[in-house]
Structures are given as C-alpha cells and as structure tokens.
Amino acid sequence: MSQRAGLRLFQGLRQARAPHGRIIGRRYQYTTTSPTAQQSLAQRLWNSPVGVKTVHFWAPVMKWALVLAGVSDFARPAEKLSLTQNLALTATGAIWTRWCFIIKPRNILLAAVNFLLGCVGVTQVTRILLYQRSLKNGSITEAVKDDAKDLTNTAEGAAKEAATKVKSAEKS
C-alpha cells in the first residue's frame, strides 16, 4: 500500500510538460455517469439479470408459499406434522441457499427465501423430535406422579425398617 502511494507521488512530481505547457501522462476522467445510473428504479428492475421478467425473480416469489405454509404449521399440533416432509424442507433450504451464491447471476432474493425455508424446517423438525421424545418418556405429570410414588414407597420402607430396629433395641 505504501509503495503504491509513493509511486503515485513520484510520478506526479516528475510529470513532463510539453513545450506548449500541456501536461503529459495524466489520465482522462469522464464526468458523465453510466447509462444504468440514469435509469429509473422501474427500468433497472425490469432490465436486471434477476429482474421481473426472469425466472430468477418469479421462482423466489412462488417459493414464499412454502415458507408461509410452514409458518402456518406452527399452530398445528406436533403429532400431525410429517418428519420426512419437514426434513425435506430443511435440506432444500440448506442446499439451495448455498447454491444461490454460486450460480450466476447471484440471486439474493432466492437465497433469502431458501434460508427462511430451512429455518422453518429446522423449527418444525425440532418440534416433532421433542414430541416423539416426550412420548417415549411419558408425560411430565406422569413422571412426577411416578417419582412421588417411589418416594412414598421408599419413605414407608425406611419408616418400617426404623420401627423394627427400635422394637428390637427395646427388647434387648
């Protein structure tokens, strides 16, 4: 970086002047702007490589329906959700989010919808797995009742054992 700045300074100092006073060696700079900067927002959206008239725009717009369907499933009970379907949504979201940054033109709108599709899928898969785990372990209230019964039985057994020891100690 410092070498480049020094080189520019050196070149600026030693610029030769022609006999008629014109500076030789400077770059010509355009003062006009590019044609794309002069277009309106609607024209830029229409003529963009991922604009309104391409599949790169309409595919993500239609894919939002999958995301909205997954979000609406948040209200459904976990036992009615499909694990395989939500795993497929998760995999689709993860794979296509990465692919959106590789393809040309890079499509940020498609990457965003796929990322959210993956997030919805992960959320639903987590809900399903937690539900399935709770079925194996039983419900929380049943587990608390079983623990209370075990503690009661243990306490009763310890009380009986203590009573027999006290009686045997009194006899001796």
CSV table of C-alpha atoms in Angstrom, one decimal:
chain,number,residue,atom,x,y,z
A,1,MET,CA,0.0,0.0,0.0
A,2,SER,CA,2.7,2.5,1.0
A,3,GLN,CA,4.8,1.6,-2.1
A,4,ARG,CA,1.9,2.4,-4.4
A,5,ALA,CA,1.2,5.8,-2.7
A,6,GLY,CA,5.0,6.6,-3.0
A,7,LEU,CA,4.9,5.6,-6.7
A,8,ARG,CA,2.0,7.9,-7.4
A,9,LEU,CA,3.7,10.8,-5.6
A,10,PHE,CA,6.9,10.2,-7.6
A,11,GLN,CA,5.0,10.1,-10.9
A,12,GLY,CA,3.1,13.2,-10.1
A,13,LEU,CA,6.3,15.1,-9.3
A,14,ARG,CA,8.2,14.1,-12.4
A,15,GLN,CA,5.4,14.6,-15.0
A,16,ALA,CA,6.9,16.1,-18.1
A,17,ARG,CA,5.5,19.2,-19.6
A,18,ALA,CA,5.3,19.6,-23.3
A,19,PRO,CA,6.9,22.7,-24.9
A,20,HIS,CA,3.4,24.4,-25.2
A,21,GLY,CA,2.6,23.8,-21.5
A,22,ARG,CA,0.3,20.9,-21.7
A,23,ILE,CA,0.7,18.1,-19.1
A,24,ILE,CA,1.6,14.7,-20.4
A,25,GLY,CA,0.7,11.5,-18.7
A,26,ARG,CA,-2.5,12.2,-16.8
A,27,ARG,CA,-5.5,10.0,-17.1
A,28,TYR,CA,-8.6,11.3,-18.8
A,29,GLN,CA,-11.5,11.2,-16.5
A,30,TYR,CA,-15.1,11.0,-17.6
A,31,THR,CA,-17.6,13.3,-16.0
A,32,THR,CA,-20.7,11.6,-17.4
A,33,THR,CA,-22.4,8.9,-15.4
A,34,SER,CA,-23.1,5.4,-16.7
A,35,PRO,CA,-26.3,4.7,-18.6
A,36,THR,CA,-27.6,2.4,-15.8
A,37,ALA,CA,-27.4,5.2,-13.2
A,38,GLN,CA,-29.7,7.3,-15.4
A,39,GLN,CA,-32.5,4.7,-15.5
A,40,SER,CA,-35.4,4.9,-13.1
A,41,LEU,CA,-36.0,2.2,-10.5
A,42,ALA,CA,-38.6,0.5,-12.6
A,43,GLN,CA,-36.3,0.3,-15.6
A,44,ARG,CA,-33.5,-1.1,-13.5
A,45,LEU,CA,-35.8,-3.8,-12.0
A,46,TRP,CA,-37.1,-4.6,-15.5
A,47,ASN,CA,-33.7,-4.8,-17.2
A,48,SER,CA,-31.8,-6.5,-14.2
A,49,PRO,CA,-30.4,-10.0,-14.7
A,50,VAL,CA,-32.7,-11.1,-11.8
A,51,GLY,CA,-35.5,-8.7,-12.7
A,52,VAL,CA,-39.2,-9.1,-13.0
A,53,LYS,CA,-39.1,-10.6,-16.5
A,54,THR,CA,-36.9,-13.5,-15.5
A,55,VAL,CA,-37.4,-16.8,-13.7
A,56,HIS,CA,-34.8,-15.6,-11.1
A,57,PHE,CA,-37.5,-13.3,-9.8
A,58,TRP,CA,-40.6,-15.4,-10.0
A,59,ALA,CA,-39.2,-18.6,-8.6
A,60,PRO,CA,-38.5,-17.0,-5.1
A,61,VAL,CA,-41.8,-15.2,-5.2
A,62,MET,CA,-43.6,-18.5,-5.7
A,63,LYS,CA,-41.4,-20.3,-3.1
A,64,TRP,CA,-42.6,-17.9,-0.4
A,65,ALA,CA,-45.8,-20.0,-0.4
A,66,LEU,CA,-43.8,-22.9,1.0
A,67,VAL,CA,-42.4,-20.7,3.7
A,68,LEU,CA,-45.8,-19.4,4.6
A,69,ALA,CA,-47.3,-22.9,4.7
A,70,GLY,CA,-44.5,-24.0,7.1
A,71,VAL,CA,-45.1,-20.9,9.3
A,72,SER,CA,-48.8,-21.7,9.4
A,73,ASP,CA,-48.0,-25.2,10.6
A,74,PHE,CA,-46.6,-23.7,13.8
A,75,ALA,CA,-50.2,-23.6,15.0
A,76,ARG,CA,-50.7,-27.4,14.3
A,77,PRO,CA,-50.0,-29.9,17.0
A,78,ALA,CA,-46.7,-31.7,16.6
A,79,GLU,CA,-48.3,-35.2,16.3
A,80,LYS,CA,-49.9,-34.1,13.0
A,81,LEU,CA,-46.7,-33.0,11.4
A,82,SER,CA,-44.6,-35.1,9.0
A,83,LEU,CA,-41.0,-35.6,9.9
A,84,THR,CA,-39.9,-36.6,6.4
A,85,GLN,CA,-41.6,-33.6,4.8
A,86,ASN,CA,-40.0,-31.2,7.2
A,87,LEU,CA,-36.6,-32.8,6.8
A,88,ALA,CA,-37.0,-32.4,3.0
A,89,LEU,CA,-37.8,-28.7,3.6
A,90,THR,CA,-34.8,-28.3,5.8
A,91,ALA,CA,-32.5,-30.0,3.3
A,92,THR,CA,-33.9,-28.0,0.4
A,93,GLY,CA,-33.4,-24.7,2.3
A,94,ALA,CA,-29.8,-25.5,3.2
A,95,ILE,CA,-28.7,-26.8,-0.2
A,96,TRP,CA,-30.4,-24.1,-2.3
A,97,THR,CA,-29.2,-21.3,0.0
A,98,ARG,CA,-25.7,-22.3,-0.8
A,99,TRP,CA,-26.4,-22.8,-4.5
A,100,CYS,CA,-27.9,-19.3,-4.8
A,101,PHE,CA,-24.5,-17.8,-4.0
A,102,ILE,CA,-22.7,-20.0,-6.6
A,103,ILE,CA,-24.9,-19.5,-9.6
A,104,LYS,CA,-24.6,-16.5,-11.9
A,105,PRO,CA,-26.4,-14.1,-11.6
A,106,ARG,CA,-26.2,-14.3,-7.8
A,107,ASN,CA,-29.8,-14.3,-6.6
A,108,ILE,CA,-30.1,-12.8,-3.1
A,109,LEU,CA,-33.9,-12.9,-3.1
A,110,LEU,CA,-33.8,-16.7,-3.7
A,111,ALA,CA,-31.1,-17.2,-1.1
A,112,ALA,CA,-33.3,-15.3,1.5
A,113,VAL,CA,-36.4,-17.4,0.8
A,114,ASN,CA,-34.4,-20.7,0.9
A,115,PHE,CA,-32.7,-19.7,4.2
A,116,LEU,CA,-36.1,-19.0,5.8
A,117,LEU,CA,-37.4,-22.2,4.4
A,118,GLY,CA,-34.5,-24.0,6.1
A,119,CYS,CA,-35.2,-22.2,9.4
A,120,VAL,CA,-38.9,-23.2,9.3
A,121,GLY,CA,-37.9,-26.8,8.6
A,122,VAL,CA,-35.4,-26.9,11.4
A,123,THR,CA,-38.1,-25.4,13.8
A,124,GLN,CA,-40.6,-28.0,12.8
A,125,VAL,CA,-38.2,-30.9,12.9
A,126,THR,CA,-37.2,-29.8,16.4
A,127,ARG,CA,-40.9,-29.7,17.5
A,128,ILE,CA,-41.5,-33.2,16.1
A,129,LEU,CA,-38.4,-34.7,17.7
A,130,LEU,CA,-39.3,-33.2,21.1
A,131,TYR,CA,-42.8,-34.5,20.8
A,132,GLN,CA,-41.5,-38.0,20.0
A,133,ARG,CA,-39.1,-37.9,22.9
A,134,SER,CA,-41.9,-36.9,25.2
A,135,LEU,CA,-43.9,-40.0,24.1
A,136,LYS,CA,-41.1,-42.3,24.9
A,137,ASN,CA,-40.6,-40.8,28.4
A,138,GLY,CA,-44.3,-40.3,29.1
A,139,SER,CA,-45.8,-37.0,30.0
A,140,ILE,CA,-44.3,-34.8,32.7
A,141,THR,CA,-47.2,-35.2,35.0
A,142,GLU,CA,-47.0,-38.9,34.9
A,143,ALA,CA,-43.3,-38.8,35.6
A,144,VAL,CA,-43.9,-36.6,38.6
A,145,LYS,CA,-46.6,-38.9,39.9
A,146,ASP,CA,-44.3,-41.9,39.5
A,147,ASP,CA,-41.5,-40.1,41.3
A,148,ALA,CA,-43.9,-39.2,44.1
A,149,LYS,CA,-45.0,-42.9,44.4
A,150,ASP,CA,-41.3,-44.0,44.5
A,151,LEU,CA,-40.5,-41.5,47.2
A,152,THR,CA,-43.6,-42.5,49.2
A,153,ASN,CA,-42.7,-46.2,49.0
A,154,THR,CA,-39.1,-45.5,49.9
A,155,ALA,CA,-40.1,-43.4,52.9
A,156,GLU,CA,-42.6,-46.1,54.1
A,157,GLY,CA,-40.0,-48.8,53.8
A,158,ALA,CA,-37.5,-46.7,55.7
A,159,ALA,CA,-40.1,-46.0,58.4
A,160,LYS,CA,-40.9,-49.7,58.8
A,161,GLU,CA,-37.3,-50.6,59.0
A,162,ALA,CA,-36.6,-47.9,61.6
A,163,ALA,CA,-39.7,-49.2,63.7
A,164,THR,CA,-38.4,-52.8,63.6
A,165,LYS,CA,-34.9,-51.6,64.7
A,166,VAL,CA,-36.4,-49.6,67.6
A,167,LYS,CA,-38.5,-52.5,68.7
A,168,SER,CA,-35.5,-54.8,68.6
A,169,ALA,CA,-33.5,-52.3,70.5
A,170,GLU,CA,-36.2,-52.0,73.2
A,171,LYS,CA,-36.3,-55.8,73.7
A,172,SER,CA,-32.6,-56.0,74.3
